Amino acid sequence: MGLFAPSGLSVGVKAERRPSLVFYQLESIVRLLDAWYFFAAMIRNPRTKRFLSVTLLILGGLLMFLAPENIWIGALLFVLGVGVEIAGLVLGHRK
């Protein structure tokens, strides 16, 4: 096993395929949505849920509307606004 192949891999050892960075980002988004859904299920009072849902929807809309033209900061704030909007929609969803 001390011999190395020209590609830098040990002889007889297969290369491991790592999941891409996009996969990890999607997995973290799914975990956040699951956490929000669990949080929404914990709130029993419909008025509180409705108020929090509307507040999150307004906050998400403001974040998207006021995102600056700087590409990185603007994109980050826009994605954050979309995430807050989704959280508000999940919170306001009735079963």
CSV table of C-alpha atoms in Angstrom, one decimal:
chain,number,residue,atom,x,y,z
A,1,MET,CA,0.0,0.0,0.0
A,2,GLY,CA,3.0,2.3,0.1
A,3,LEU,CA,2.9,2.7,-3.7
A,4,PHE,CA,1.1,5.7,-5.1
A,5,ALA,CA,-0.6,6.0,-8.5
A,6,PRO,CA,0.3,9.0,-10.7
A,7,SER,CA,-3.0,10.6,-9.8
A,8,GLY,CA,-2.0,10.8,-6.1
A,9,LEU,CA,-4.4,8.0,-5.0
A,10,SER,CA,-3.1,4.9,-3.2
A,11,VAL,CA,-3.1,1.8,-5.3
A,12,GLY,CA,-6.2,-0.3,-4.7
A,13,VAL,CA,-8.1,2.5,-3.0
A,14,LYS,CA,-11.1,4.0,-4.8
A,15,ALA,CA,-11.6,7.8,-4.8
A,16,GLU,CA,-14.3,9.0,-2.5
A,17,ARG,CA,-17.0,11.2,-3.9
A,18,ARG,CA,-17.9,14.1,-1.7
A,19,PRO,CA,-21.3,15.7,-1.9
A,20,SER,CA,-21.2,19.1,-3.5
A,21,LEU,CA,-21.5,22.4,-1.6
A,22,VAL,CA,-24.9,22.9,-3.2
A,23,PHE,CA,-26.1,19.7,-1.5
A,24,TYR,CA,-25.0,20.9,1.9
A,25,GLN,CA,-26.7,24.3,1.3
A,26,LEU,CA,-30.0,22.6,0.3
A,27,GLU,CA,-29.8,20.2,3.3
A,28,SER,CA,-29.4,23.2,5.6
A,29,ILE,CA,-32.3,25.0,4.1
A,30,VAL,CA,-34.5,21.9,4.5
A,31,ARG,CA,-33.4,21.6,8.2
A,32,LEU,CA,-34.4,25.3,8.7
A,33,LEU,CA,-37.8,24.8,7.1
A,34,ASP,CA,-38.3,21.7,9.3
A,35,ALA,CA,-37.4,23.7,12.4
A,36,TRP,CA,-39.8,26.5,11.4
A,37,TYR,CA,-42.6,23.9,10.8
A,38,PHE,CA,-42.0,22.5,14.2
A,39,PHE,CA,-42.0,26.0,15.7
A,40,ALA,CA,-45.3,26.7,14.0
A,41,ALA,CA,-46.8,23.6,15.3
A,42,MET,CA,-45.8,24.6,18.9
A,43,ILE,CA,-47.8,27.8,18.7
A,44,ARG,CA,-51.4,26.9,19.5
A,45,ASN,CA,-53.1,30.3,19.6
A,46,PRO,CA,-54.4,31.1,16.1
A,47,ARG,CA,-54.2,34.9,16.7
A,48,THR,CA,-50.6,34.7,17.7
A,49,LYS,CA,-49.8,32.5,14.6
A,50,ARG,CA,-51.6,34.9,12.3
A,51,PHE,CA,-49.9,38.0,13.8
A,52,LEU,CA,-46.4,36.4,13.6
A,53,SER,CA,-47.1,35.1,10.0
A,54,VAL,CA,-48.2,38.6,8.8
A,55,THR,CA,-45.2,40.2,10.6
A,56,LEU,CA,-42.8,37.7,8.9
A,57,LEU,CA,-44.4,38.3,5.5
A,58,ILE,CA,-44.1,42.1,5.8
A,59,LEU,CA,-40.5,41.8,7.1
A,60,GLY,CA,-39.6,39.5,4.2
A,61,GLY,CA,-41.2,41.8,1.7
A,62,LEU,CA,-39.2,44.8,3.1
A,63,LEU,CA,-36.0,42.9,3.0
A,64,MET,CA,-36.6,42.0,-0.7
A,65,PHE,CA,-37.7,45.5,-1.6
A,66,LEU,CA,-34.9,47.3,0.2
A,67,ALA,CA,-32.1,45.0,-0.9
A,68,PRO,CA,-29.3,47.2,-2.3
A,69,GLU,CA,-27.8,47.0,-5.8
A,70,ASN,CA,-24.5,45.7,-4.5
A,71,ILE,CA,-24.6,42.2,-5.9
A,72,TRP,CA,-23.4,40.2,-2.9
A,73,ILE,CA,-25.2,42.1,-0.1
A,74,GLY,CA,-28.3,42.5,-2.3
A,75,ALA,CA,-28.4,38.8,-3.1
A,76,LEU,CA,-27.9,37.9,0.5
A,77,LEU,CA,-30.7,40.2,1.7
A,78,PHE,CA,-33.0,39.0,-1.1
A,79,VAL,CA,-32.4,35.4,-0.2
A,80,LEU,CA,-32.9,36.2,3.5
A,81,GLY,CA,-36.2,38.0,2.6
A,82,VAL,CA,-37.4,35.0,0.6
A,83,GLY,CA,-36.5,32.7,3.5
A,84,VAL,CA,-38.5,34.9,5.9
A,85,GLU,CA,-41.4,35.0,3.5
A,86,ILE,CA,-41.4,31.1,3.3
A,87,ALA,CA,-41.3,31.0,7.1
A,88,GLY,CA,-44.3,33.3,7.3
A,89,LEU,CA,-46.2,31.2,4.8
A,90,VAL,CA,-45.4,28.0,6.7
A,91,LEU,CA,-46.4,29.6,10.0
A,92,GLY,CA,-49.7,30.8,8.5
A,93,HIS,CA,-50.5,27.5,6.9
A,94,ARG,CA,-53.6,25.9,8.5
A,95,LYS,CA,-54.0,22.1,8.6
